[in-house]
Every structure is written in C-alpha cells, then in structure tokens.
Amino acid sequence: MTITQIAPAETESRVNARLAERTLPTLEVAGAMHERFAEILTPEALAFLTQLHELFAGPRYDRLADRLRRGYEIGNGRDPRFRDDTARIREDDTWRVAGPGPGLEHRRVEITGPTDPRMTINALNSGADVWLADQEDATSPTWRNVIGGQLALRDAIRGRLTHTSPDGKRYEVTAERTPTIVMRPRGWHLEEHHLRFTDAYGRTMAASGSLVDFGLYFFHNATELIARGRGPYFYLPKLESSEEARLWDQVFTFAEQYVGIPHGTIRATVLIETLPAAFEMEEILYELRHHCAGLNAGRWDYIFSAIKTYRGRGARFVLPDRNEVTMTVGFMRAYTELLVKTCHKRGAYAIGGMSAFIPSRRDPEANARALERVAADKKREAGDGFDGTWVAHPDLIPVARAEFDAVLGDRQHQVDRRRDDVAVTPRQLLDLWIGRAITDAGVYGNVSVAIRYIEAWLRGVGAVAIDGLMEDAATAEISRSQIWQWIRQEQVTEEGTPITREHVSSLIDRVLAEAPRTDGDRFDEAAEVFRDVALSETFRAFLTPKAYAEHLVELA
C-alpha cells in the first residue's frame, strides 16, 4: 500500500481553508410562537441551547452510530457481555457515586406522568415523595406539549401554577409538601424539529430532543431549584452504554459551569431499560459518579429492548403474551437483582419499576385483585433491597408505601444492604425463554392496545388509560415489537392460529371497526403507523420518530 504524504505547508493551507468556512452556529425557532412561548424561548435560553448543540451534537451522533453497530453485532450472533476493557472499574471497590442531593434523600414512592398543567398539579398533590416529570414516554412531543410542559414546570417550581379546564373547573396545588421534581428529558435518539441547529460549517439539522428538554428546564429553573433546596434533578432514559452516560456527564459539567453553580450540583438517576445497559451498570454509575443518585429498573422498556435486541435470533428468544412477562420470570429477576446489588455496592439508590394499574370504582372485586398484585409486586421489590418504587396513579401510593414502610421502617433507604448473595451471569440475563403460550387474545390485545395508544399519541396525549392499565410509548413498543417478531419467527397461537401479516391485517381492520369513531379521531393514521412499525420487512428501532416527523411536526 502506498501512503501519500502531505507537505506541512499544504496541510496548513487545508486547515486554514476549512477554518475559513466556519461561521457562528445558530439555533432557529421553526415552530409557531404560541401564547407565553417567549417566556421559555428567550434569547438567553436559545444561546445556551446553541452552545449545547455546538459542543454535543456531534458526540450524540457518534453514540447513536455505536448503537447501530452494537445492534448489528448482536443480530449476527455476538451476545452482550461484561466488558473486558472496563473490568478495572468493576474491580475497584473504592469509588462511590455522589448519592442523593437535597430533597432527594427520601424516594420511597415516586409517581410518574406528563407535564401538562393538570397532570402537573395532580402529581404535586399526590402525596408521593418524588414526581418523575416526564417529557419522554408519557408525553406526545407536539410543539405545544414540549414548550407548554416547560411552562408548567417553571410555574410549578415557583408555586404559581393553576389550571382551568374547558368546563370551568379550577385546579391548583394544595399539598403542604409537594414531591421533589425529577425531570425526564427525551432520549438521545429523539429529535426536536421545531428547533433547527446550524453548525459552524452551515449544516442544518433538527435539534436534539434531549438537549432541548434538558437545556430549557435547567436554564430556567436550576438556580430557583437550588434556592428551594430541591434540585436540579433528572432521569436519564434509554441509555445503552457507559459512553452515553459519559456524554450526559459532560453535558452536566458544561451546564454547571455555564450558569456558575458548583460541579456535582446536578443529580441524575439512570433508567436501566435496555438490555445492553444491564451489562454496563457499574460503568454507567462510574461515568456519572459526580452527578449520580441511582438507577431505576425501567421494566417496560427493558422488555421492549429484549425483544428488539433478539428479534431475529430464533424461537428461543420469543416471549409469550405481554401479560405473561412478569417481574418474576428468570431474565427479569436476574436483571433487577443485579441492579440492586450494583447500586448498593456504589452507594446509589435502587428504584423499582412501574405499577401501571389504574384503579376503577366500577368493579370493586377486580379492583381488589389488582391491588393485591400491586402490593405483592412492591413487597417483592422492598424485600429484594430496592430503596423506592414507581406508581402511575395516586391511589396506588398508599399500597406501595405500606410495603416499603414494612421493610424500611424509619430508614430513608437500605443502601447498606449489599446483596452479596446475588451472582448474575450473562446467560441468566439473556435467557429469555419463559415456556408460556402466545394466545389469540394476546395477539389481538397487542394490536388493539398499540393502535388505540398511537391514536391518542397523535392527538397529543402521551399517557393513556387502556383496559385498566396506564399505557405509554414503552408499552406500545412492546405490543408492536412482539407482533413483528411473532410474524418473523412464524409463531402459532395456542389455539392454532398462524401469526402472519394477513392475520394481523385482519385484526387491524377489526380494531378499526370496533373503535369509537368521532370527528377528529386519528385511528386511520394510527393504523397506518402501526402497519409501518409492525408489518414492514425492516424493523424500526422506535415507533415514534417517523410518526413524529410525519404527523406531529407543525412548522411555522
């Protein structure tokens, strides 16, 4: 091979020419400026977002490219494993994470929900210890929701949020003690098309949803939260590697320097909700150690990630009906026990998974049975060593709190419980075989739930009560990815029905025929989105990006 050398003078001229091409990066608001949007999209806030993108847009794309490479390797037979190149981190017993910040020490029960004004008020009145203010899976990313959520949070933090519903009912925060807010920005893979970033070389691209959500919330609220002794705190979704955690740590460090607050003021809790991340939990904690409060077992996205990661690797990786994949099956039990052990080894809180049951007064007997299941789930988590847990509805808070009170007593946490009895192997994490059936009802349920959720999402509603459960983007992902996998793996239901494209298409038609059609519904579009993400030859990594770009973007 011949190597052509470039003379130093020529190299310098090329560098100078490249530098001459550079201009100042800009961030343009492409969406409409609705009422009060100017309070959030201030010139100062946009300047901060511009610098975030100038520094971190490139590394973000690098991390997303790493995801594609890793997914290709796993699809071709190279299983995830505990990394050899980071063994020194796991073997060093001396380092610890920063731990909880002020107002985050007590996390026994956390409630999750979107950030529209009414849901914000409901969460703050709920009696939970923490509110996960969700700009991601529970929020449909319409432009009004994205900026409206920032307005609601800004007002709530300052104690001035009220809301009047269309029927004239007024809502306000009445709780004497409100939950500590932990905001969840969108994942690294999501974009914000209503803001357009042009880099120093004139290349224009959609802004990063992660950087927009984080940047606007942090810029407007960090000093106020510090003054109130309760923040700024974040939940980090969809991470797949410690390198992605390192990128967030770099964002936090820059943001702290930008507004002049001490390094380590920000605290983050990472959702371990992807299969690759389960193999790098210690490394993720290490990269974020100066800003890290703990890890959360994001159960629904974790199930989705397991299906997505092993969708093409054969029948032994096929999961049964969605409701059969409980937290007591082998691979889920292995993942959660490893999470508790990892957290407590490093002084981090371990937060349990979501109970998505929505209480109903119409069927007291069914309600009682469901509450018993919720109690059993929280009893298991507390007994396993978790320091807190998630619920989707205020009525579940007393049930969850009672189970954690019984184990924790007067303690704020049980981080001192090391769980040295736990020894989890890669094989246990990857043993997806459950040995239970796929049923006709399970297939139809996935089609029905996914289409009904997507229809609501297209109307701007990101958290939806369907058949007694709170559904969000994560549970819709499980439903559509199972359909895709069952078709590709030529599965047959317990009743003998082959799961084919034709059969699923007939179920889509059935769902549309049974849907409560009204003026302004978006069921036809929802069915179109579902067909794309469940029946196409190519598997889409996430259902929302294309649906967002084609159906939710409204540029001024």
Coordinates of C-alpha atoms in Angstrom, one line a residue, residues 17 28 204 244 540:
A17 CA -9.3 26.9 4.3
E28 CA -33.6 28.9 14.8
T204 CA -28.6 22.4 9.3
E244 CA -23.7 7.5 26.5
R540 CA -37.8 0.3 13.1

